[in-house]
Short mmCIF file of C-alpha atoms and ligand atoms in Angstrom, two decimals:
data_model
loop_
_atom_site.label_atom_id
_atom_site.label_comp_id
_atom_site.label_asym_id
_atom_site.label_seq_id
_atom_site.Cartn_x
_atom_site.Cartn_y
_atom_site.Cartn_z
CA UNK Y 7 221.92 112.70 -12.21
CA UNK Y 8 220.27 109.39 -11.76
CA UNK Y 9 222.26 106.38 -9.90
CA UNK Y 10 220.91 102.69 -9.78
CA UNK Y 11 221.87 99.20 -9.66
CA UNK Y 12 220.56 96.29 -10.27
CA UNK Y 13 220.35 93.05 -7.93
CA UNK Y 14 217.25 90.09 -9.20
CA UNK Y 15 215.08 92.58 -10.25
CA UNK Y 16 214.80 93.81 -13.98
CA UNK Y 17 216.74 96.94 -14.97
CA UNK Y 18 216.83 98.76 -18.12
CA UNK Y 19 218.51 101.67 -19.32
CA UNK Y 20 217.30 103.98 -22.35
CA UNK Y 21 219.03 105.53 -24.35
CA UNK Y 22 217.82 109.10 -25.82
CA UNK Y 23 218.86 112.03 -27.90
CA UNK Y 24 219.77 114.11 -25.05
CA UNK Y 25 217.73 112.28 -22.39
CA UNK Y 26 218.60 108.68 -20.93
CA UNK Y 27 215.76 106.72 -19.12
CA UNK Y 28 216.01 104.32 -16.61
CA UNK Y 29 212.57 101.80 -16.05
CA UNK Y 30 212.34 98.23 -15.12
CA UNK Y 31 210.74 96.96 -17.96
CA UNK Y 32 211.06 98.11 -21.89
CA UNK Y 33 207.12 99.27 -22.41
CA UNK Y 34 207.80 101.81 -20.06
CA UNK Y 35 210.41 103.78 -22.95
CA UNK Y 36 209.50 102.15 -25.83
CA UNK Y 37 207.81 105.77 -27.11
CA UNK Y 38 211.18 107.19 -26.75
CA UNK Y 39 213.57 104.66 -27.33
CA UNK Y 40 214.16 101.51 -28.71
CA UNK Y 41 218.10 101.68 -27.92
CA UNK Y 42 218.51 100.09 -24.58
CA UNK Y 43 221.24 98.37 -22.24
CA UNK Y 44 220.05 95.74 -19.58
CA UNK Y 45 221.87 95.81 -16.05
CA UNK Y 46 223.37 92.56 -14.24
CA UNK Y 47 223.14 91.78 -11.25
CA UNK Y 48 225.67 93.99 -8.84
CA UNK Y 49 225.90 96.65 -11.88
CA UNK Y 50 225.80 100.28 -11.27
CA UNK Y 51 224.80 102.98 -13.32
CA UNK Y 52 225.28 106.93 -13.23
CA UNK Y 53 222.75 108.05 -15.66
CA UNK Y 54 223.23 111.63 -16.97
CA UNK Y 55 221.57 113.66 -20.28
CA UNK Y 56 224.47 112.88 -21.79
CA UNK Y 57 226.35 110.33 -20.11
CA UNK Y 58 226.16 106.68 -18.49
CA UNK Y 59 228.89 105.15 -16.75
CA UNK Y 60 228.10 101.61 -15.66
CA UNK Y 61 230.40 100.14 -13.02
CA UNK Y 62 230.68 96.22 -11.66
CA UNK Y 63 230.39 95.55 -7.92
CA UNK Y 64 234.54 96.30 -7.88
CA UNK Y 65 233.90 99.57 -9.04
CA UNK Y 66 235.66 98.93 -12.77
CA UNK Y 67 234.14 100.16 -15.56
CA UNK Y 68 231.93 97.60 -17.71
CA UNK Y 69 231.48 98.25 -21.46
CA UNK Y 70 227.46 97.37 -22.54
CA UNK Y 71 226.68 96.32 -25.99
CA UNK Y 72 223.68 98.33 -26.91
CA UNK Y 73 220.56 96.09 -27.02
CA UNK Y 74 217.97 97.50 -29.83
CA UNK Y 75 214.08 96.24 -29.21
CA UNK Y 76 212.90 94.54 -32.55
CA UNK Y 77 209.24 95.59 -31.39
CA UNK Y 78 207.96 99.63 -31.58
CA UNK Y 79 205.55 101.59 -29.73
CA UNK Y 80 202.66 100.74 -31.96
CA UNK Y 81 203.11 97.41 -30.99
CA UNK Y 82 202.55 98.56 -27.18
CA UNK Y 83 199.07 100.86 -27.73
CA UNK Y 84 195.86 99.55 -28.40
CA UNK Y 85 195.53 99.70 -31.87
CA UNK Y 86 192.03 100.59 -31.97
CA UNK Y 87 190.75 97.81 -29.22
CA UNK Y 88 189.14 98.83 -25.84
CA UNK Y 89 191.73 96.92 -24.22
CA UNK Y 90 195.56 95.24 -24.32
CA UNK Y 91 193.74 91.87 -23.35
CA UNK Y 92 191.18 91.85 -26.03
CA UNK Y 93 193.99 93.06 -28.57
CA UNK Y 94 195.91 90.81 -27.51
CA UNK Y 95 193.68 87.49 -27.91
CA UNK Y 96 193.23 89.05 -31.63
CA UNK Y 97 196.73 88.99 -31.88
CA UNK Y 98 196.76 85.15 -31.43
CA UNK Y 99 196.94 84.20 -35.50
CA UNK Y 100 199.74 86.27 -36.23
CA UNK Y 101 201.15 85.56 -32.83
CA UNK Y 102 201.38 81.82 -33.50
CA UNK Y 103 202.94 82.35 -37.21
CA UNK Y 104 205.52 83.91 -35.83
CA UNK Y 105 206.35 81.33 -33.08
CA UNK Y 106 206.00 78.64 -35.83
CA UNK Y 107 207.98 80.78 -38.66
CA UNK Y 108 211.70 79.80 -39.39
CA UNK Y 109 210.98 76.33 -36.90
CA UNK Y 110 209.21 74.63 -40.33
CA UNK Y 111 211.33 72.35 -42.61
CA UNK Y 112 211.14 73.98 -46.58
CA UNK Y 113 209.54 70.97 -47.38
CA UNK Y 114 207.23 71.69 -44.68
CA UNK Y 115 207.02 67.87 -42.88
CA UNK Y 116 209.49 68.37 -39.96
CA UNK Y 117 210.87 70.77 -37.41
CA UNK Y 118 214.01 72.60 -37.57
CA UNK Y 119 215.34 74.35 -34.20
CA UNK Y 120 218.58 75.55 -35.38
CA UNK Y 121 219.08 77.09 -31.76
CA UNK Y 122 218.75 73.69 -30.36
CA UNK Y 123 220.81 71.19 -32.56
CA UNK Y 124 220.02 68.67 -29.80
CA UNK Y 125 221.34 65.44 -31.53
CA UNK Y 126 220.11 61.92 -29.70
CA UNK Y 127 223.01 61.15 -27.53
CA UNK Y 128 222.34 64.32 -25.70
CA UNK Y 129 218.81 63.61 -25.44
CA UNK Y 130 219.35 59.83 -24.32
CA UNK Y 131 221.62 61.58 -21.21
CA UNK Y 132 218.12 62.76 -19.78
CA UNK Y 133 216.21 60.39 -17.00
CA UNK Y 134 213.63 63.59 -16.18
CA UNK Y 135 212.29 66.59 -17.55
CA UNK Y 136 211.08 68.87 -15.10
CA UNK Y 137 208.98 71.70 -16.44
CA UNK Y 138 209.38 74.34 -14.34
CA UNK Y 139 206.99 77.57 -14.34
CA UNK Y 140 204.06 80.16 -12.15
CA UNK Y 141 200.45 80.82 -13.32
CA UNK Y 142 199.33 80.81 -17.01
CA UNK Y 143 203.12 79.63 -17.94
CA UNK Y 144 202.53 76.75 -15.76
CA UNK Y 145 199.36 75.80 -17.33
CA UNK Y 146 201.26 75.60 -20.57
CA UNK Y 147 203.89 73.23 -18.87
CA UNK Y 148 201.08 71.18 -17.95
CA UNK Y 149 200.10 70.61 -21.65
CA UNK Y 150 204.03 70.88 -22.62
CA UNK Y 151 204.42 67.87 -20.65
CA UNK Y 152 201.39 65.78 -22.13
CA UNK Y 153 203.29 66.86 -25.71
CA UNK Y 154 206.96 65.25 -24.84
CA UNK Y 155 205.88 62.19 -23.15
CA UNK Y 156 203.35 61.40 -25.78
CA UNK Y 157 205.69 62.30 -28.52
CA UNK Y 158 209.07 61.54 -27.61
CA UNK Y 159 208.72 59.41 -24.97
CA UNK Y 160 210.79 61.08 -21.82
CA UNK Y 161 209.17 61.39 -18.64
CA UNK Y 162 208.38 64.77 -17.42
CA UNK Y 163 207.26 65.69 -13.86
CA UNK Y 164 205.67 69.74 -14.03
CA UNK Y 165 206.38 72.09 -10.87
CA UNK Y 166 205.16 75.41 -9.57
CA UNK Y 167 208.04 77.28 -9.41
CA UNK Y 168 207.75 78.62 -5.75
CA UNK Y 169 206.89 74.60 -4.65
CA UNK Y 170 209.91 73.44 -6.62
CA UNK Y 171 212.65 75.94 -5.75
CA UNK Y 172 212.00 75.00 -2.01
CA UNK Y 173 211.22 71.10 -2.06
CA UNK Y 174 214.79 69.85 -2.66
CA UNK Y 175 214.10 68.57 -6.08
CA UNK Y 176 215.89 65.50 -7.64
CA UNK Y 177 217.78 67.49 -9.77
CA UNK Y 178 221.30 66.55 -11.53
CA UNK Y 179 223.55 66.48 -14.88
CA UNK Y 180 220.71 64.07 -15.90
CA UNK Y 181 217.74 66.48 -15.49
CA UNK Y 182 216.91 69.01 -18.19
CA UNK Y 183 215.11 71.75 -16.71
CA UNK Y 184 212.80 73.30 -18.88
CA UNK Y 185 211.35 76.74 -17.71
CA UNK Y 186 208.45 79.03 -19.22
CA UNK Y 187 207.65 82.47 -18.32
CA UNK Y 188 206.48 85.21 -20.85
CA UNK Y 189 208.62 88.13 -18.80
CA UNK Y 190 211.35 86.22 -18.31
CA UNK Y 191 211.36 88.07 -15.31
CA UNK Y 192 209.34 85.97 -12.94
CA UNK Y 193 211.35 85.83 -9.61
CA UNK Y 194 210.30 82.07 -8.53
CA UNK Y 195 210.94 81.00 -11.91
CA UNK Y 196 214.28 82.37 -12.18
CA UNK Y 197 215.82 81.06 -8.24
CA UNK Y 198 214.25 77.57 -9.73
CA UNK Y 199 216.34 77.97 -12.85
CA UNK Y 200 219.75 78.85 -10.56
CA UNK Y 201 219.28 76.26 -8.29
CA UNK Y 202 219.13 73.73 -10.84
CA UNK Y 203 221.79 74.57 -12.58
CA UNK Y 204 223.83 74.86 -9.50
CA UNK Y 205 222.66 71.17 -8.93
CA UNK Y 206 223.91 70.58 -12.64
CA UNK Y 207 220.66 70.43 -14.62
CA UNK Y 208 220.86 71.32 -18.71
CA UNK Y 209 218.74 74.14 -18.98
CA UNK Y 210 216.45 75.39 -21.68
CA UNK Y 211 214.19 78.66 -21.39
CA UNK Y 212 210.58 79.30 -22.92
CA UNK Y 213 210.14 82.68 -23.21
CA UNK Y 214 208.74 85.93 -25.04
CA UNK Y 215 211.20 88.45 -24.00
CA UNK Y 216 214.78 88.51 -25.67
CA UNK Y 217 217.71 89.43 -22.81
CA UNK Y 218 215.39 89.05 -19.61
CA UNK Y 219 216.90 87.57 -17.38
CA UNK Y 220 215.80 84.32 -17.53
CA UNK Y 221 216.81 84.74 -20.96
CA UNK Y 222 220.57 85.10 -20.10
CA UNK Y 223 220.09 82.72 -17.10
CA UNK Y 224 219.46 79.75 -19.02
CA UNK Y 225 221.82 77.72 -21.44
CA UNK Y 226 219.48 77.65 -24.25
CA UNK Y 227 216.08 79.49 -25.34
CA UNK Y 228 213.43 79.18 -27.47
CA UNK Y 229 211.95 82.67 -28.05
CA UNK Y 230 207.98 82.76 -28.73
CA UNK Y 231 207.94 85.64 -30.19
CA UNK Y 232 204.77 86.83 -29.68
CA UNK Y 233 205.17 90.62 -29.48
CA UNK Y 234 205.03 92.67 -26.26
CA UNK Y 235 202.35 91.37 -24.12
CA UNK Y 236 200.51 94.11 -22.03
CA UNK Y 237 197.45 92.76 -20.46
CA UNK Y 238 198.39 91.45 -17.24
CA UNK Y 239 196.09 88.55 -18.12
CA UNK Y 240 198.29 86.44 -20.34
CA UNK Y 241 196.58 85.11 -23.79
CA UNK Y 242 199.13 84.80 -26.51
CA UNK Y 243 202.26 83.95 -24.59
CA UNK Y 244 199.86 80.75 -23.55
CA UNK Y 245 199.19 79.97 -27.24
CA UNK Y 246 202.34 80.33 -28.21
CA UNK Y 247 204.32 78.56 -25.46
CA UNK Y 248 201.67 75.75 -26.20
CA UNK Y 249 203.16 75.90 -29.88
CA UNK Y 250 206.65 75.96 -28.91
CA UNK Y 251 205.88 72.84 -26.89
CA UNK Y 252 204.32 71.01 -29.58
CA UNK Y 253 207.67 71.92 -32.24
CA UNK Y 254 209.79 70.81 -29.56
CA UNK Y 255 208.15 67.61 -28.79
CA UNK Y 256 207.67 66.52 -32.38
CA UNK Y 257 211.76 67.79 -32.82
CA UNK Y 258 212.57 65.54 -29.99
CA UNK Y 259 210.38 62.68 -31.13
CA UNK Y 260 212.02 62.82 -34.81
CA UNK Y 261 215.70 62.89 -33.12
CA UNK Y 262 214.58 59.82 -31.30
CA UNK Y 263 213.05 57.94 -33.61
CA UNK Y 264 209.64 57.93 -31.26
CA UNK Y 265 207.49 58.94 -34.10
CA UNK Y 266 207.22 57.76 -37.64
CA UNK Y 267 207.97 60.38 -40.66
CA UNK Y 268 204.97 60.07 -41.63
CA UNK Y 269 203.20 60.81 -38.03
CA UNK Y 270 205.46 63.58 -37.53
CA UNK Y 271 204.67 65.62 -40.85
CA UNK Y 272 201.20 65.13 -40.63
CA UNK Y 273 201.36 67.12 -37.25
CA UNK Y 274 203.36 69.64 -38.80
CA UNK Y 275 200.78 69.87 -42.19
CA UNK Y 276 198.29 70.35 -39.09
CA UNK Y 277 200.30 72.73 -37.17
CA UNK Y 278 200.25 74.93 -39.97
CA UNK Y 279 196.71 75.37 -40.09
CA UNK Y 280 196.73 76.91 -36.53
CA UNK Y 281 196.24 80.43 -37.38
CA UNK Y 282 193.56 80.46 -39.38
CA UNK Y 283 191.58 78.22 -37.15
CA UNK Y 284 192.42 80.44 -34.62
CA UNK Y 285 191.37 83.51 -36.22
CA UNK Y 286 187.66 81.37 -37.27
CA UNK Y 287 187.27 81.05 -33.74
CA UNK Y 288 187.78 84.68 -33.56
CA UNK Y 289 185.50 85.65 -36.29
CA UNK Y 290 182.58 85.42 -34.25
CA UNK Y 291 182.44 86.30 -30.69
CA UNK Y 292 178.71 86.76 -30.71
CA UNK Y 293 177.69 83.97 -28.75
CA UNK Y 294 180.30 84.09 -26.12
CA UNK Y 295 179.51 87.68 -25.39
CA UNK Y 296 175.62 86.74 -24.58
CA UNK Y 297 177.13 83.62 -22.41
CA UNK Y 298 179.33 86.45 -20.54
CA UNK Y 299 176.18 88.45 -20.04
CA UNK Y 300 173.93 85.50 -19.09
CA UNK Y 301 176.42 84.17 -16.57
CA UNK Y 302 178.93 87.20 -16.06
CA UNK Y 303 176.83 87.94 -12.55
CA UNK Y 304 176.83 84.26 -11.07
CA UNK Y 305 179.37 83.53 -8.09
CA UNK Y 306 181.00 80.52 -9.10
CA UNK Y 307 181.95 79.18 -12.77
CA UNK Y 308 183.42 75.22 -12.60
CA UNK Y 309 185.44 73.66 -15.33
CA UNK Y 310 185.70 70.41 -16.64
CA UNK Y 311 187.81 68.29 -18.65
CA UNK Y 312 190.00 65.00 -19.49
CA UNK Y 313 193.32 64.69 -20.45
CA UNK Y 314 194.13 67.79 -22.08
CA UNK Y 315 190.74 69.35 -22.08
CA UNK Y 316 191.36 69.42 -18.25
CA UNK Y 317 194.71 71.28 -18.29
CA UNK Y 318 193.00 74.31 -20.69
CA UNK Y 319 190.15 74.10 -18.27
CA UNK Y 320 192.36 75.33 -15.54
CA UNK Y 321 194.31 78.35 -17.95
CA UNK Y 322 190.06 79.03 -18.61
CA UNK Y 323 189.59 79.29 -14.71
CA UNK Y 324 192.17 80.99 -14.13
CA UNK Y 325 191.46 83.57 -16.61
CA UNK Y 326 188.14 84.15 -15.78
CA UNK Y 327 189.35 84.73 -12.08
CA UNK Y 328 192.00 86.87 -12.78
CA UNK Y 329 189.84 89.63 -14.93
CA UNK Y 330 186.33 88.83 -13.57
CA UNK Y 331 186.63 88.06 -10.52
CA UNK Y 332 184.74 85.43 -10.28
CA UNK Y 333 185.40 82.42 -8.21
CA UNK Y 334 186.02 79.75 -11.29
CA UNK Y 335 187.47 76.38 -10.15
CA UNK Y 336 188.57 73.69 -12.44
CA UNK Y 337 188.64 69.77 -12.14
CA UNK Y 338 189.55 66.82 -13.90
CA UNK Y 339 186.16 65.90 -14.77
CA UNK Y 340 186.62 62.06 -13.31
CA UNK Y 341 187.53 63.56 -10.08
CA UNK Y 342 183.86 65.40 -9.59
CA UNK Y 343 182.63 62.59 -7.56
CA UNK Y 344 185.07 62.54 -5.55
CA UNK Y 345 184.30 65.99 -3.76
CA UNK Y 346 183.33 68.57 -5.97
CA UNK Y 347 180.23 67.81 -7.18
CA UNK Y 348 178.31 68.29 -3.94
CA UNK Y 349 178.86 71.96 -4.90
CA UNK Y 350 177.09 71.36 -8.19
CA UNK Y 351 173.30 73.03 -7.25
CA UNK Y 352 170.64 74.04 -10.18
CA UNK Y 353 171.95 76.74 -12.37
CA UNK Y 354 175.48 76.39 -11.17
CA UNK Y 355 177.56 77.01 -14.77
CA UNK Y 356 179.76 74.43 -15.39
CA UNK Y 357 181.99 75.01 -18.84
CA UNK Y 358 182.84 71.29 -20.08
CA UNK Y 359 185.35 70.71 -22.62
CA UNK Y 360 184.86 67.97 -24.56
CA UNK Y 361 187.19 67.86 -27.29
CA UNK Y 362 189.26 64.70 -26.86
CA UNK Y 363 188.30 61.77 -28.30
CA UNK Y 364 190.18 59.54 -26.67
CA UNK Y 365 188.42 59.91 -23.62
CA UNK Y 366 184.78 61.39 -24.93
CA UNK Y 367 182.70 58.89 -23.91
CA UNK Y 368 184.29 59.26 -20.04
CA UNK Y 369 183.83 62.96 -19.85
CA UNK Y 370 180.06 62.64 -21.79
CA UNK Y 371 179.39 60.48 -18.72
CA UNK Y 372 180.77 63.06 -16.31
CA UNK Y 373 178.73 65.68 -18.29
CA UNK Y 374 175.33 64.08 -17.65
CA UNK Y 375 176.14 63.85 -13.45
CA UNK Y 376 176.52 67.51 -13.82
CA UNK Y 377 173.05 67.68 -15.76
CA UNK Y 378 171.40 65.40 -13.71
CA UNK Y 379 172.11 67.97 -10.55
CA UNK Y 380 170.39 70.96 -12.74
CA UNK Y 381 173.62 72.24 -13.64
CA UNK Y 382 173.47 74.68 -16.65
CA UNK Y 383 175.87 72.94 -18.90
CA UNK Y 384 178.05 75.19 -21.96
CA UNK Y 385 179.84 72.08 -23.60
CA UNK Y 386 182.97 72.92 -25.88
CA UNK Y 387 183.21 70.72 -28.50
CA UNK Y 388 184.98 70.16 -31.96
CA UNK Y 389 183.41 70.91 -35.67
CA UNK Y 390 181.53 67.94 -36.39
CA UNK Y 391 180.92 66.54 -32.91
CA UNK Y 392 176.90 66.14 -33.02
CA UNK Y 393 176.69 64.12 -30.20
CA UNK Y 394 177.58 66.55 -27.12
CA UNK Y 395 174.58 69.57 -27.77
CA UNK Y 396 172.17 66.67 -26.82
CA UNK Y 397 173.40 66.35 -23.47
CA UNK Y 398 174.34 70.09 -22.66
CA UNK Y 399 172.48 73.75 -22.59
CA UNK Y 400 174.67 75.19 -24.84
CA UNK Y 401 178.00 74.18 -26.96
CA UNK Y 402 181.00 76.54 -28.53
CA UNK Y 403 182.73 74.81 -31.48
CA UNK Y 404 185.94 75.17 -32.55
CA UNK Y 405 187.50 73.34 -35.98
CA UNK Y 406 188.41 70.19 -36.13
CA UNK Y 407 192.30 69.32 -35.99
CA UNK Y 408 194.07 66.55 -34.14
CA UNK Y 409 193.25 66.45 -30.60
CA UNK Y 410 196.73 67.48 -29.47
CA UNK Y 411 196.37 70.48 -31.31
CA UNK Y 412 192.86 71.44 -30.35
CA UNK Y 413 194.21 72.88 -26.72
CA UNK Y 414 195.79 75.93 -28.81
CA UNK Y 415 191.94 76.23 -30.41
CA UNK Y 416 189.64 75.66 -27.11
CA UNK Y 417 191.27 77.95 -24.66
CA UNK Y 418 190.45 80.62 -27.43
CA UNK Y 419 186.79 81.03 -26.62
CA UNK Y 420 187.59 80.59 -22.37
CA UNK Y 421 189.86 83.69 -23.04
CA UNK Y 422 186.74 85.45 -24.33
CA UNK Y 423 184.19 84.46 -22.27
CA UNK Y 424 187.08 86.07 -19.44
CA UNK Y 425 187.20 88.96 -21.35
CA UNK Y 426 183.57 89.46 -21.88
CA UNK Y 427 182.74 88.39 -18.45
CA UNK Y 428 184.97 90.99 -16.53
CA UNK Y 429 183.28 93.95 -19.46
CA UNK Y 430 180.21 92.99 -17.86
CA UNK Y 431 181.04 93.59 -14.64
CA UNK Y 432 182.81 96.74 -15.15
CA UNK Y 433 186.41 95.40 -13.92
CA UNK Y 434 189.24 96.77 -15.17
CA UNK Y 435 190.38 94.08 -17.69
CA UNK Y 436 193.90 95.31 -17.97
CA UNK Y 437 194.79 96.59 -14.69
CA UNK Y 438 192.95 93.58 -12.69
CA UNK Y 439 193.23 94.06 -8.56
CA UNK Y 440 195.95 92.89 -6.77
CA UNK Y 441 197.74 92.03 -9.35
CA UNK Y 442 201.24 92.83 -11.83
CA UNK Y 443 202.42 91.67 -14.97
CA UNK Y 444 205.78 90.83 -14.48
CA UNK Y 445 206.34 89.28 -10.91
CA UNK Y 446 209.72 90.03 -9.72
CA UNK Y 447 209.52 89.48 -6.01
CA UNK Y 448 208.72 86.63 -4.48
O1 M6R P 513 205.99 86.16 -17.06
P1 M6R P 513 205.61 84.80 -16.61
O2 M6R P 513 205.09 83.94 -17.72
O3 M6R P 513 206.71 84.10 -15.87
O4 M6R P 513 204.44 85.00 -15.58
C1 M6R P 513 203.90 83.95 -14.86
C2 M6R P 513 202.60 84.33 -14.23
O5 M6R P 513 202.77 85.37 -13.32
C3 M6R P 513 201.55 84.74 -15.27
O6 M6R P 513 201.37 83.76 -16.24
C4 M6R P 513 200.20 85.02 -14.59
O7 M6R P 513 199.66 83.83 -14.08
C5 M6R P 513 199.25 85.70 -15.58
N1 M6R P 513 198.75 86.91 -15.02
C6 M6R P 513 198.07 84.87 -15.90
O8 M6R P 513 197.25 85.48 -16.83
#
């Protein structure tokens, strides 16, 4: 006889032929079960062979729904790659399809979000977006933000969860509170989600994982799904948060009027071409395995970028942290001078992104002070760009799309170079030190 409850921390039940399981997360039974029910907070259960009996904190008896995973085993094993993380980056083309699939008009020009059916009054209610989220889910808030303001025209202020949950935010009926997190589990992210709506925020959840709790927390949610997501180092919840962003932006910008028909399906006609740009930039990883090699031993690995190009340099630092252990920092590339670049020495890597063209000539500029201190430059650029491999060591290029869309493309190869990086060094990609996938405590 097994007895637990659940309080803040994920709790799941299995349920066998003759065997019940109890585990905090679904991966953990998914070999034996896919039939599952998910604990509250103050539930009990009595977990028997045979039997469950799940109580509330008053000690009456609660009646679960059974929750059935849509995902199998297979989909949590290897599948023939050396590890989750490296499967997982692989997995980004299908991954985004299915984020994008049933979220595309028929005629294929706008976006439908029949979970949403936000109409413009509610919208025009909002004075802030906050964008609320921890790690690799906050780096995708950070480009989630650049998507609404530029498309639909609300302002939107980004927080760290575990800064925001304690900084007595400006948060009422006005404020929509839009959270990300792949588990749905992440502690921080989920006391920033109940204190806003106990301050009267709307809520809306990003997320990968369907009844987590920030899942049932929230009052509505856009699922990404992506498919379980092992690797503690997060890949394709990024790319496909990023896409979830970009449909709901260009939703919100059609329901108010911010962006022209036309604008608006040309971004979708462009959207659609994700995943098979995505998988080009997978077809050959060649080059970015002999970077990995070249530079997988140095110390420190900076980043660079503008605008957008800055917020995936800080997903590519983190990544490369994270797995490799290397100390990777990233800047906004105007703010070098300001600091930073007295740490740029000969042969120091710096990994400059330099895909946006409204501010190319600004970040070429910042490229050559990096050069001119001996730096060993690997500039990321777009197809058809022939002007940066003139000022840089060595350039990765990804296809040409429109520059809000190339984030989803460029963060592709920094996931690699991660990848191939920590290989070199003999870490241990999936398990990496110190650290869990789903972060439940605080
Ligand atoms: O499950 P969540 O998206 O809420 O997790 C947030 C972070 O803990 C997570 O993104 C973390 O930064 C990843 N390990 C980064 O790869």
């Amino acid at each position: 006889e097994l007895i637990c409850t659940k309080q803040d921390n994920p709790l799941v039940i299995g349920l066998g032929d003759g065997e019940n399981f109890i585990a905090s997360d679904i991966p953990a039974i998914i070999a034996r079960t896919r039939r599952t029910y998910i604990l509250n907070d103050g539930e009990m259960a009595v977990v028997k062979k045979d039997s469950i009996t799940i109580t509330n904190r008053k000690g009456e008896l609660v009646t679960k729904k059974v929750f059935e995973v849509n995902w199998n085993a297979e989909a949590a094993e290897k599948g023939g790659f050396e590890h989750f993380m490296l499967k997982e980056i692989h997995e980004q083309p299908k991954a985004v399809r299915d984020t994008m699939s049933q979220r595309i008009a028929k005629d294929g020009k706008s976006i439908v979000m029949d979970e949403l059916k936000w109409t413009a009054d509610y919208l025009n209610n909002f004075n802030k977006i906050y964008i609320v989220a921890c790690g690799t889910a906050y780096h995708a808030g950070l480009v989630g933000k650049f998507y609404i303001e530029k498309l639909a025209r609300i302002p939107v202020e980004v927080d760290v969860a575990s800064e925001f949950r304690y900084r007595d935010p400006i948060v009422d009926e006005n404020t929509l509170l839009i959270v990300v997190s792949q588990s749905g589990e992440t502690s921080d992210t989920l006391a920033a989600l109940k204190e806003s709506k106990r301050r009267g925020a709307k809520t809306l959840a990003l997320t990968n994982v369907v009844g987590s709790s920030i899942a049932r927390e929230a009052d509505q949610v856009l699922y990404t799904w992506a498919g379980p997501e092992i690797a503690v180092a997060s890949t394709k919840a990024y790319t496909t948060q990023l896409i979830l962003f970009f449909m709901l932006s260009l939703y919100m910008s059609e329901i108010r009027g911010t962006q022209t028909k036309e604008r608006i399906a040309e971004l979708v006609g462009l959207l659609q071409k994700v995943p098979a740009q995505i998988s080009e930039t997978l077809s050959d990883v060649e080059p970015i395995k002999t970077f990995a090699k070249q530079y997988g031993f140095n110390e420190d690995v900076f980043y660079i970028g503008r605008s957008l190009d800055y917020d995936v340099a800080l997903e590519g630092a983190l990544k490369l942290k994270e797995v490799s252990y290397i100390h990777a920092e990233a800047y906004a590339a105007g703010e070098l001078k300001h600091g930073t670049l007295a740490l740029i020495v000969e042969g120091v890597p710096v990994i400059a992104l330099a895909t946006q063209k409204s501010v190319y000539e600004k970040t070429l500029s910042n490229i050559k002070e990096v050069k001119a201190r001996d730096a060993v430059v690997i500039g990321i650029a777009a197809e058809g760009d022939d002007e940066l491999e003139k000022y840089v060591d060595h350039v990765m290029k990804v296809p040409e799309t429109d520059e809000l869309l190339i984030p989803i493309l460029t963060v592709v190869p920094l996931q690699l170079l991660a990848y191939y990086a920590a290989i070199t060094r003999g870490c241990d990609v999936d398990k990496p030190r110190n650290l869990a996938k789903s972060v439940t405590v605080e």
